[in-house]
Short mmCIF file of C-alpha atoms in Angstrom, two decimals:
data_model
loop_
_atom_site.label_atom_id
_atom_site.label_comp_id
_atom_site.label_asym_id
_atom_site.label_seq_id
_atom_site.Cartn_x
_atom_site.Cartn_y
_atom_site.Cartn_z
CA UNK T 634 0.18 0.53 0.24
CA UNK T 635 1.56 3.37 -0.84
CA UNK T 636 1.27 6.59 1.82
CA UNK T 637 -2.25 6.75 0.55
CA UNK T 638 -3.37 3.47 1.73
CA UNK T 639 -4.25 2.64 -1.83
CA UNK T 640 -3.22 -0.61 -2.49
CA UNK T 641 -0.71 -2.25 -4.96
CA UNK T 642 0.58 -5.14 -6.86
CA UNK T 643 3.91 -5.92 -7.93
CA UNK T 644 3.24 -8.67 -10.03
CA UNK T 645 5.15 -10.18 -13.75
CA UNK T 646 4.80 -11.40 -17.28
CA UNK T 647 6.37 -12.51 -20.25
CA UNK T 648 6.20 -11.22 -23.68
CA UNK T 649 4.80 -13.51 -26.17
CA UNK T 650 4.98 -11.08 -29.32
CA UNK T 651 6.35 -7.54 -29.20
CA UNK T 652 3.45 -6.17 -27.69
CA UNK T 653 1.47 -9.14 -25.71
CA UNK T 654 1.88 -9.64 -22.34
CA UNK T 655 1.16 -13.24 -20.99
CA UNK T 656 0.21 -12.55 -17.11
CA UNK T 657 -2.16 -13.91 -14.34
CA UNK T 658 -6.05 -12.82 -14.94
CA UNK T 659 -5.88 -11.35 -10.88
CA UNK T 660 -2.81 -9.05 -11.29
CA UNK T 661 -4.66 -7.61 -13.57
CA UNK T 662 -7.60 -4.35 -13.11
CA UNK T 663 -9.03 -2.07 -16.22
CA UNK T 664 -5.48 0.21 -15.28
CA UNK T 665 -2.29 -2.03 -14.81
CA UNK T 666 1.20 0.27 -14.43
CA UNK T 667 3.27 -1.68 -16.63
CA UNK T 668 7.42 -1.49 -15.27
CA UNK T 669 9.89 -2.18 -18.36
CA UNK T 670 13.70 -2.60 -18.62
CA UNK T 671 14.52 -1.55 -21.85
CA UNK T 672 17.79 -0.36 -23.99
CA UNK T 673 15.88 3.51 -23.81
CA UNK T 674 16.41 3.44 -20.23
CA UNK T 675 18.52 5.66 -17.81
CA UNK T 676 20.23 4.25 -15.14
CA UNK T 677 20.63 5.25 -11.60
CA UNK T 678 23.95 6.33 -9.61
CA UNK T 679 24.53 2.68 -8.80
CA UNK T 680 24.86 1.55 -12.92
CA UNK T 681 20.86 0.13 -12.34
CA UNK T 682 18.42 0.60 -14.97
CA UNK T 683 15.79 2.90 -13.51
CA UNK T 684 12.56 1.43 -15.37
CA UNK T 685 10.11 3.28 -17.41
CA UNK T 686 6.37 3.48 -16.73
CA UNK T 687 3.69 2.41 -19.66
CA UNK T 688 0.29 2.13 -19.39
CA UNK T 689 -1.64 -0.71 -20.83
CA UNK T 690 -4.66 -2.05 -21.67
CA UNK T 691 -6.54 -5.02 -21.35
CA UNK T 692 -7.07 -7.07 -24.37
CA UNK T 693 -8.22 -10.26 -22.76
CA UNK T 694 -8.35 -12.14 -19.32
CA UNK T 695 -9.86 -15.68 -17.68
CA UNK T 696 -10.55 -15.05 -14.14
CA UNK T 697 -10.88 -19.38 -14.56
CA UNK T 698 -8.16 -19.62 -16.11
CA UNK T 699 -5.86 -16.88 -13.74
CA UNK T 700 -4.57 -15.46 -17.52
CA UNK T 701 -4.44 -12.75 -18.83
CA UNK T 702 -3.16 -11.03 -21.90
CA UNK T 703 -1.90 -7.18 -21.69
CA UNK T 704 -1.43 -4.54 -24.72
CA UNK T 705 1.96 -2.52 -23.39
CA UNK T 706 3.02 0.28 -26.78
CA UNK T 707 6.67 -0.06 -25.28
CA UNK T 708 9.64 1.59 -27.49
CA UNK T 709 11.56 -1.10 -29.63
CA UNK T 710 13.81 -2.88 -27.91
CA UNK T 711 14.92 -7.04 -29.21
CA UNK T 712 13.41 -8.40 -26.16
CA UNK T 713 12.35 -11.96 -27.56
CA UNK T 714 8.82 -14.12 -27.55
CA UNK T 715 8.46 -16.50 -25.45
CA UNK T 716 9.47 -20.19 -27.00
CA UNK T 717 6.53 -22.85 -25.86
CA UNK T 718 8.11 -25.69 -24.45
CA UNK T 719 8.07 -28.78 -26.08
CA UNK T 720 9.81 -31.05 -23.76
CA UNK T 721 7.98 -34.24 -22.03
CA UNK T 722 6.83 -33.03 -19.01
CA UNK T 723 7.48 -35.61 -16.24
CA UNK T 724 7.87 -35.05 -12.40
CA UNK T 725 11.26 -34.93 -10.94
CA UNK T 726 11.72 -32.61 -14.33
CA UNK T 727 14.31 -29.85 -13.43
CA UNK T 728 12.57 -25.87 -14.01
CA UNK T 729 13.53 -22.36 -14.03
CA UNK T 730 10.77 -19.82 -12.50
CA UNK T 731 11.61 -16.08 -13.06
CA UNK T 732 9.45 -13.93 -12.04
CA UNK T 733 9.80 -10.28 -9.01
CA UNK T 734 10.21 -12.44 -6.49
CA UNK T 735 9.43 -10.66 -2.76
CA UNK T 736 8.98 -7.67 -5.42
CA UNK T 737 12.67 -7.64 -6.26
CA UNK T 738 12.75 -7.64 -10.26
CA UNK T 739 13.88 -10.21 -12.24
CA UNK T 740 14.74 -13.24 -9.57
CA UNK T 741 15.14 -16.70 -10.74
CA UNK T 742 14.89 -19.61 -8.82
CA UNK T 743 15.73 -23.15 -9.52
CA UNK T 744 12.72 -25.64 -9.29
CA UNK T 745 11.72 -29.14 -9.68
CA UNK T 746 8.50 -30.20 -10.96
CA UNK T 747 6.22 -32.39 -8.80
CA UNK T 748 3.15 -32.78 -10.29
CA UNK T 749 0.80 -32.42 -13.16
CA UNK T 750 -2.81 -31.73 -11.59
CA UNK T 751 -6.19 -30.74 -12.85
CA UNK T 752 -7.10 -27.75 -10.41
CA UNK T 753 -10.79 -27.87 -9.92
CA UNK T 754 -13.35 -27.25 -6.85
CA UNK T 755 -14.46 -23.94 -4.63
CA UNK T 756 -12.15 -21.42 -5.73
CA UNK T 757 -12.28 -20.05 -8.93
CA UNK T 758 -9.16 -21.64 -11.00
CA UNK T 759 -10.18 -24.49 -13.10
CA UNK T 760 -7.16 -26.71 -16.11
CA UNK T 761 -4.34 -27.98 -16.02
CA UNK T 762 -1.40 -27.19 -13.37
CA UNK T 763 1.79 -28.00 -12.74
CA UNK T 764 3.13 -28.44 -9.08
CA UNK T 765 6.57 -26.86 -8.76
CA UNK T 766 8.44 -27.33 -5.88
CA UNK T 767 10.07 -23.99 -5.60
CA UNK T 768 11.10 -20.75 -4.13
CA UNK T 769 9.00 -18.68 -5.58
CA UNK T 770 6.78 -16.03 -3.22
CA UNK T 771 4.95 -13.01 -3.86
CA UNK T 772 5.76 -11.10 -7.02
CA UNK T 773 6.03 -14.22 -9.01
CA UNK T 774 2.45 -14.32 -10.11
CA UNK T 775 1.73 -13.97 -13.66
CA UNK T 776 5.87 -14.60 -14.76
CA UNK T 777 7.26 -17.44 -16.66
CA UNK T 778 7.67 -21.69 -15.62
CA UNK T 779 11.07 -22.80 -17.89
CA UNK T 780 12.51 -25.54 -19.13
CA UNK T 781 16.25 -26.09 -19.96
CA UNK T 782 15.90 -24.86 -23.25
CA UNK T 783 14.46 -21.77 -22.09
CA UNK T 784 10.93 -22.54 -23.13
CA UNK T 785 7.82 -21.77 -21.48
CA UNK T 786 6.09 -24.44 -19.69
CA UNK T 787 3.46 -22.39 -18.02
CA UNK T 788 2.37 -18.78 -15.95
CA UNK T 789 2.81 -18.11 -12.41
CA UNK T 790 -1.19 -18.54 -10.71
CA UNK T 791 -0.90 -19.01 -6.87
CA UNK T 792 1.77 -21.11 -3.86
CA UNK T 793 0.32 -23.41 -1.03
CA UNK T 794 0.54 -22.11 2.48
CA UNK T 795 2.44 -24.04 4.82
CA UNK T 796 4.86 -25.30 1.54
CA UNK T 797 7.29 -24.08 -1.00
CA UNK T 798 4.65 -25.38 -3.71
CA UNK T 799 4.33 -22.61 -6.40
CA UNK T 800 1.43 -23.66 -9.27
CA UNK T 801 1.78 -22.59 -13.08
CA UNK T 802 -1.04 -22.58 -15.25
CA UNK T 803 0.16 -25.43 -17.79
CA UNK T 804 1.81 -24.82 -21.31
CA UNK T 805 -1.72 -27.25 -22.63
CA UNK T 806 -4.21 -25.04 -21.15
CA UNK T 807 -2.22 -21.34 -22.03
CA UNK T 808 -1.95 -22.58 -26.01
CA UNK T 809 -5.88 -23.23 -25.82
CA UNK T 810 -6.38 -19.76 -23.53
CA UNK T 811 -4.39 -18.17 -26.64
CA UNK T 812 -5.66 -19.60 -29.58
CA UNK T 813 -10.03 -19.04 -28.40
CA UNK T 814 -11.48 -16.57 -30.18
#
């Protein structure tokens, strides 16, 4: 919360093309301020890039799948779009998690795929999820879980209380969402 008591949430996202960003639906509202670290940035006195704020608009949102697409109009930059993994998914698979853990930008954590689960129940989330044993924490929502080749396996949705388990919307669910009209 800021000094006026307004709530601010830090989430991550994944470029899926030059402008669209895939993220978690619970990270989105009508107005989202997008902080972009690009080539045109200023640098602080320690040499760290200062993020540039850009407005975004919501293109599509599915609360049941906890997925959303934002469009950010940022300066041209060579940021790559995520490739979707074609790797076989199996428990024990080594993965990488990238997001803004605890609000710290671009945090990386190792992880291991524990299970692939169909989620249904009283919560408003449904679909196939990857259960990952990792140190992901608040700020990772909307960020990616990646295979060893650097390809996207899923988008961070939620974590369990009491265990270092984080749940990611699976690539199969993502592809269904992206292919829907």
